[in-house]
Amino acid sequence: MRHIVQFNDDWLFLPQDVDSNTSDSTFESVVLPHTNRIFPYHNFGNDEYQFISTYRKHFRLPEPIRGRRLFIDFEGAMIASEVFLNGRKLGEYDGGFTPFSFDLTDYLHLDGDNLLTVRLDSTERSDIPPYGNVVDYLTFGGIYRDVYLRYIEPCHIDNVFVRTTHVLGQHPKVQYDVKLVNLPGTQLTLQTRLIDSSGAVLVEQEHSITSAPADSLLLDDMQLQDLPSIHLWTLNEPHLYQLNLQLWQNGRLIDEQTERFGFREAHFDKDGNFYLNGQPLKLRGLNRHQTYPYIGAAAPARLQRKDAEIVKYELGCNIVRTSHYPQSKHFLRRCDEIGLLVFEEIPGWQHIGDRDWQGIALRDVETMILRDRNHPSIILWGVRINESQDHTALYKATNELAHKLDPTRQTGGVRYFMDSEFLEDVFTFNDFSNGVQEPKYTPHLITEFMGHMFPTKTWDSEDRLVEHAIRHARVQDLARQNPRVSGAIGWCMADYNTHPEFGGGDRICYHGVLDIFRLPKFAAFLYESQIDPNQRIVMRPATAYGFGDRNNYGAESLQDFYVFSNCDEIEAFVGDEKMGHYKPDRENFPGLAHPPFRIGTGQLWFTSNLRVQDAHLIGYRNGQAVIEDRLAANKLPHTLILQADDDELVADGADMTRVVFKILDKFQHVLPYSVSVVYLEVDGPADLIGDNPFPLVGGQAAVYLKARKTPGKVTITARVNRLATASTTVNITPRM
Ligand code: GAL
């Protein structure tokens, strides 16, 4: 029977290329996911993660082999791995974003100690995508995703592809392909069960296979019909089901695999629209890189899930692009669970290498699709190297392969020039015109805009932060107005560390609507304000309400400010004086569901007889006051807050949560010019990852709290001059 054991614990790590003579005592003990180096959040060089390191793991078999094979599965290691067991080389894998496996069985010590060694090359190897030319992001180094041991019978289920058809009609079906390997030549039985989210078995089916010995057998187009009524996977109610497969040989269960999927129909149409379950849906999204401050790409499951939640719930997006590579399965699983659509693409950035390099790109297409084709959230495969030039042979091949492996999904391929050869199903286009160019083909999806056109830091002047938000608003507005454009995915979710050819003076690309800590700029408020008000009421003033912040105060530019809100009316007061009722600016943003408000147009705003007073905003929906907010005139620091995203972590030595600290005014708004030094302290079985003490960035910043392997209560304390100390607790719970 199949048995999977997580294999993240008790690795040894040395940031050097050493042979087996080097003693274990020189190594550091680590838990995966692991970054080959911890960094400050900015101002470090990409040469600093580029080295060969050695990972070792001593282990005894967690359970006896009993005639099975034992594989090791790496979800991802950056960027080229050579793997050895007990001194024998098992193989190599070139590529940092896709999973790989090796069969350990033949070299195992069944009763004794085994030594697994990974020689990991984290240099920017020009023979492996994305490298070969410049790249606008960092890849970092390390075995940065999970590793598993997998016991498996010689004859087993190799791969399952589940898809749903007729989901909008009376008789939805589940269709599935099952690939079996190493057929023994005896009778096998495959039992299939459809299970709903409560665990109830809805349909069961048995299939006999009278097989001749063979390397593999593909049972394709198997079907489950006559289903009871099913719930669709939608963005608001993303119902998930499971297909459970059991493989029996002579009354013995030899393998079992369960795939999670959803009933949904998704396609981009020639009419220009994207349709989800038969309904047109304008796509509004952001690009996400998988990198984080301090820890590179080595973020554990909890942080991966959190990013999906931020894109969906904090930024109100309905789609995310995994720019520019396949991302963590934890991220994708969370997208399935919360109803967030995904455009996933192969690794690469502008450059196409030689034939071998292209061979890796083709392999990446295959690995990505085989890994991820059961995710209901994924609606489009990106099968071009992001922003590369046309390459007919390569892109015919990637498209053909994608369609063969997954006939249910369309392909895209991201380019930045309109006269590019259209070999895909969807013309996915990076539009840096600061507007929306008229599509040449349909379907047409904008896959990037903004970014380098208008980099913006949380501590930039208010004018710039507002303009950044308004530019995002403009493109989203135009995309919504144009029936031939199926949506727009902005660049990008969060600021990221990058190469010296890109980014600001501190090697950060300030292209995010969030900062590198995933904390909002005003542009984030624009996205947030597009959330359906039935889900959540949003009202975000885009101002620091600073009397002298803008040019020529008092006379012109201080007469108004923007508020991003999904209310239909906002009433504003300064002190006791009523300024008026305001409506969303539909004239300038007719396409947006919830255009920004300009509060105070034409009136002297910040002052009443030149005395600055607090402002009071009241948001209305259908004539009812539903939200209010106040802006402080005095601009003084009032509270230091410290918040952990989670109040529990698991004592596995890898689990992490973000810990945010901010200096707020008396109405709980961040004071963006606060650069005070915050001193952090941790008491209990966890470690802080991040800069400490920390000079605030735009009044806010974050570090990570990482659980050790012992349970207990952790108290984190933050101190800053002149404000009350803030603290919070996180419980580290025993590992199951
Ligand atoms: C695009 C590229 C992205 C990012 C962006 C910045 O050309 O695809 O990776 O660099 O520019 O605006």
XYZ file of C-alpha atoms in Angstrom, residues 215-560:
346
model
C 5.022 -1.014 -18.198
C 1.977 1.139 -18.120
C -1.670 1.334 -18.964
C -3.742 4.434 -19.489
C -7.400 4.030 -18.646
C -8.724 7.078 -20.368
C -12.114 8.674 -20.438
C -13.498 6.689 -17.559
C -16.784 8.204 -16.487
C -18.975 8.672 -13.483
C -22.506 9.408 -14.549
C -25.930 9.600 -12.934
C -24.588 11.846 -10.236
C -26.901 13.183 -7.584
C -27.258 16.959 -7.714
C -23.878 18.563 -7.419
C -22.725 22.020 -6.327
C -20.691 24.022 -8.747
C -17.269 25.425 -7.904
C -17.891 29.170 -7.977
C -15.920 32.136 -6.702
C -18.284 32.700 -3.790
C -18.932 29.052 -3.026
C -16.004 27.024 -4.225
C -17.416 23.540 -3.562
C -14.803 20.841 -3.735
C -15.196 17.107 -4.275
C -12.805 14.205 -4.101
C -12.236 11.352 -6.453
C -10.916 8.426 -4.461
C -9.289 5.592 -6.376
C -8.387 2.241 -4.906
C -6.418 -0.337 -6.809
C -6.991 -3.947 -5.715
C -5.050 -7.059 -6.674
C -6.434 -10.448 -5.585
C -8.433 -8.956 -2.759
C -5.497 -6.860 -1.525
C -5.559 -3.078 -1.624
C -2.307 -2.141 -3.341
C -2.750 1.570 -3.961
C -5.010 4.442 -3.137
C -5.009 7.981 -4.399
C -7.388 10.846 -3.787
C -7.689 13.863 -6.051
C -9.576 16.986 -5.118
C -11.445 18.821 -7.863
C -14.457 20.997 -8.569
C -17.358 21.051 -11.025
C -16.928 24.136 -13.124
C -16.815 25.277 -16.714
C -14.305 27.960 -17.647
C -13.325 29.370 -20.995
C -12.209 32.475 -22.800
C -14.478 33.102 -25.766
C -13.866 34.593 -29.171
C -16.511 37.163 -28.226
C -13.905 38.629 -25.874
C -15.369 37.456 -22.588
C -14.156 34.990 -20.049
C -16.981 32.729 -18.885
C -17.158 30.934 -15.579
C -20.043 28.471 -15.400
C -21.687 30.114 -18.365
C -21.606 33.625 -16.932
C -19.291 36.331 -18.263
C -16.806 37.437 -15.645
C -14.420 40.350 -16.083
C -11.093 39.283 -14.650
C -9.397 41.610 -12.184
C -6.158 40.465 -10.705
C -2.534 40.852 -9.776
C 0.699 39.026 -10.448
C 2.339 37.210 -7.558
C 5.999 36.336 -7.050
C 6.727 33.554 -4.582
C 9.464 35.461 -2.739
C 9.329 37.036 0.710
C 11.523 39.353 2.734
C 14.332 37.614 4.680
C 13.468 34.013 3.690
C 13.675 34.158 -0.093
C 11.282 31.595 -1.504
C 11.383 29.259 1.508
C 7.928 30.040 2.852
C 6.087 27.269 4.664
C 2.517 26.244 3.833
C 0.916 28.762 6.155
C 2.538 31.762 4.453
C 1.687 30.358 1.028
C -1.962 30.060 1.995
C -1.939 33.529 3.490
C -0.806 35.057 0.184
C -3.801 33.532 -1.594
C -6.069 34.900 1.132
C -4.540 38.360 0.787
C -5.138 38.409 -2.976
C -8.735 37.249 -2.575
C -9.939 38.871 0.629
C -7.726 41.910 1.151
C -7.328 42.861 -2.493
C -10.654 41.605 -3.804
C -9.118 40.039 -6.915
C -10.753 37.189 -8.793
C -7.553 36.036 -10.521
C -3.846 35.754 -9.758
C -1.031 35.018 -12.199
C 1.786 32.895 -10.806
C 4.439 35.034 -12.437
C 6.723 33.633 -13.738
C 6.748 29.960 -12.757
C 4.687 27.188 -11.142
C 4.191 28.038 -7.480
C 3.704 26.124 -4.242
C 0.965 23.515 -4.140
C -0.109 25.046 -0.816
C -0.797 28.325 -2.577
C -2.740 26.622 -5.356
C -4.748 24.448 -2.969
C -5.776 27.546 -1.070
C -6.870 29.187 -4.341
C -9.107 26.135 -4.925
C -10.561 26.415 -1.432
C -11.328 30.117 -1.445
C -12.352 30.569 -5.079
C -9.477 32.482 -6.659
C -8.745 31.848 -10.343
C -5.170 31.167 -11.415
C -3.133 31.681 -14.560
C -0.082 29.455 -14.108
C 2.981 29.619 -16.326
C 6.322 27.961 -16.971
C 9.601 29.397 -15.655
C 11.378 31.947 -17.786
C 11.939 35.633 -18.396
C 12.403 37.122 -21.882
C 15.356 34.901 -22.781
C 15.167 31.677 -24.804
C 18.237 29.466 -24.540
C 19.655 26.722 -26.727
C 18.031 23.383 -27.567
C 18.803 21.835 -24.192
C 17.440 24.891 -22.411
C 14.301 24.657 -24.535
C 14.112 20.978 -23.639
C 13.879 22.000 -19.992
C 11.130 24.464 -20.858
C 9.152 21.693 -22.550
C 9.708 19.409 -19.614
C 8.451 22.203 -17.360
C 5.249 22.437 -19.393
C 4.719 18.733 -18.846
C 5.629 18.710 -15.164
C 3.492 21.751 -14.406
C 0.422 20.346 -16.129
C 0.769 16.824 -14.717
C 1.174 18.288 -11.237
C -1.617 20.830 -11.402
C -4.326 19.883 -13.895
C -6.852 18.860 -11.235
C -6.956 22.291 -9.589
C -10.323 23.870 -10.354
C -8.798 27.306 -9.752
C -6.419 27.035 -12.711
C -8.055 28.312 -15.886
C -5.125 28.983 -18.181
C -1.660 27.535 -18.874
C 1.104 29.958 -19.776
C 3.262 28.097 -22.285
C 5.608 30.843 -23.426
C 8.665 32.164 -21.707
C 7.318 35.387 -20.233
C 7.885 38.258 -22.660
C 10.147 36.328 -24.991
C 10.295 36.957 -28.723
C 8.307 34.726 -31.046
C 9.707 31.247 -31.620
C 7.413 29.285 -33.859
C 8.908 25.841 -33.357
C 9.185 26.072 -29.597
C 5.772 27.551 -29.035
C 4.040 25.192 -31.431
C 5.576 22.421 -29.363
C 4.636 23.861 -25.959
C 1.054 24.472 -27.114
C 0.701 21.016 -28.604
C 2.033 19.415 -25.459
C -0.250 21.446 -23.207
C -3.311 20.562 -25.283
C -2.373 16.899 -25.306
C -1.887 16.740 -21.537
C -4.949 18.839 -20.809
C -7.522 19.265 -23.563
C -9.848 21.038 -21.123
C -7.819 24.191 -20.560
C -6.807 26.942 -22.895
C -3.260 28.164 -23.316
C -1.812 31.636 -23.135
C 1.733 32.893 -23.567
C 2.716 36.256 -22.272
C 4.166 38.789 -24.709
C 4.491 42.548 -24.806
C 4.100 43.232 -28.526
C 0.770 43.143 -30.294
C 2.018 41.757 -33.612
C 3.399 38.656 -31.939
C 2.541 35.346 -33.576
C -0.681 34.063 -32.007
C -0.245 30.334 -31.454
C -2.194 30.093 -28.215
C -5.885 30.107 -27.403
C -5.813 33.380 -25.505
C -3.741 36.397 -26.484
C -2.159 37.196 -23.144
C -0.579 40.603 -23.378
C 1.457 42.900 -21.153
C 0.093 46.351 -21.816
C 2.436 49.079 -20.641
C 0.698 51.882 -22.540
C -0.714 53.389 -19.338
C -4.058 52.687 -20.915
C -5.610 49.759 -22.726
C -4.540 49.065 -26.290
C -7.174 47.862 -28.695
C -6.823 44.082 -29.017
C -5.752 42.650 -32.325
C -7.201 39.239 -31.515
C -9.761 37.911 -29.105
C -9.767 36.458 -26.531
C -7.357 39.055 -25.154
C -6.286 39.169 -21.528
C -4.031 41.875 -20.088
C -1.483 39.995 -18.025
C 0.575 42.954 -16.783
C 0.382 46.719 -16.604
C 1.939 49.416 -14.379
C 4.979 47.949 -12.574
C 8.093 49.680 -13.889
C 5.908 52.403 -15.429
C 5.352 53.900 -11.993
C 7.313 52.357 -9.112
C 5.988 53.625 -5.800
C 7.206 53.231 -2.237
C 5.073 53.307 0.902
C 7.018 56.352 2.021
C 6.724 58.247 -1.267
C 4.845 61.509 -1.240
C 1.117 61.311 -1.044
C 0.718 62.626 -4.600
C 2.691 59.743 -5.956
C 0.922 57.101 -3.911
C -2.399 58.494 -5.078
C -1.289 58.648 -8.704
C -0.104 55.037 -8.431
C -3.565 54.003 -7.273
C -5.338 56.105 -9.898
C -3.240 54.607 -12.690
C -4.271 51.129 -11.600
C -7.865 52.380 -11.446
C -7.664 53.763 -14.960
C -6.453 50.549 -16.558
C -8.951 48.405 -14.653
C -11.648 50.860 -15.665
C -10.708 50.777 -19.355
C -10.380 46.994 -19.329
C -13.885 46.726 -17.944
C -15.262 49.067 -20.558
C -13.730 47.229 -23.482
C -15.830 44.196 -24.431
C -12.899 42.695 -26.334
C -10.695 42.617 -23.236
C -11.453 39.778 -20.839
C -9.694 41.383 -17.906
C -6.553 42.914 -16.496
C -3.935 41.491 -14.156
C -1.761 44.258 -12.729
C 1.931 44.251 -11.933
C 2.007 43.345 -9.124
C 0.816 42.064 -5.762
C 3.835 42.946 -3.606
C 7.256 44.590 -3.867
C 10.091 42.096 -4.348
C 13.868 41.830 -4.171
C 15.520 41.873 -7.570
C 18.683 42.057 -9.664
C 20.680 45.283 -10.000
C 19.381 45.914 -13.535
C 15.928 46.472 -12.054
C 14.375 47.923 -8.983
C 15.116 50.899 -6.823
C 18.427 51.816 -5.279
C 18.034 49.190 -2.592
C 17.424 46.265 -4.958
C 13.705 46.198 -4.368
C 11.272 46.475 -7.244
C 8.683 48.827 -5.810
C 5.979 47.617 -8.166
C 3.562 46.164 -5.649
C 0.195 47.448 -4.580
C 1.480 46.001 -1.298
C 4.938 46.565 0.092
C 7.383 43.683 0.449
C 5.800 42.789 3.813
C 2.403 42.535 2.099
C 1.156 45.739 3.727
C -0.983 48.103 1.636
C -0.170 51.155 -0.444
C -3.103 53.251 -1.650
C -3.261 51.182 -4.835
C -4.207 48.205 -2.660
C -7.207 50.210 -1.485
C -8.354 50.647 -5.081
C -8.438 46.866 -5.514
C -10.008 46.330 -2.116
C -12.748 48.836 -2.896
C -13.924 46.673 -5.808
C -15.064 43.980 -3.371
C -18.787 43.294 -3.546
C -20.298 45.380 -0.738
C -22.474 42.423 0.201
C -19.249 40.669 1.157
C -17.575 43.533 2.936
C -17.966 47.286 3.134
C -14.751 49.139 2.303
C -13.929 52.818 2.787
C -10.257 53.786 2.602
C -9.155 57.409 2.527
C -6.049 57.751 0.364
C -4.429 60.537 2.294
C -2.142 61.095 5.222
C -4.292 64.185 5.816
C -1.192 66.283 6.093
C -1.688 70.005 5.882
C 1.514 70.733 4.034
C 2.019 67.467 2.229
C 1.144 68.471 -1.294
C 2.391 71.269 -3.517
C 1.098 74.755 -3.006
C -0.935 73.998 0.036
C -4.234 75.634 0.582
C -4.677 77.061 -2.869
C -5.259 74.233 -5.326
C -4.186 70.759 -4.636
C -5.378 70.510 -1.105
C -8.944 70.919 -2.085
C -9.694 67.273 -2.299
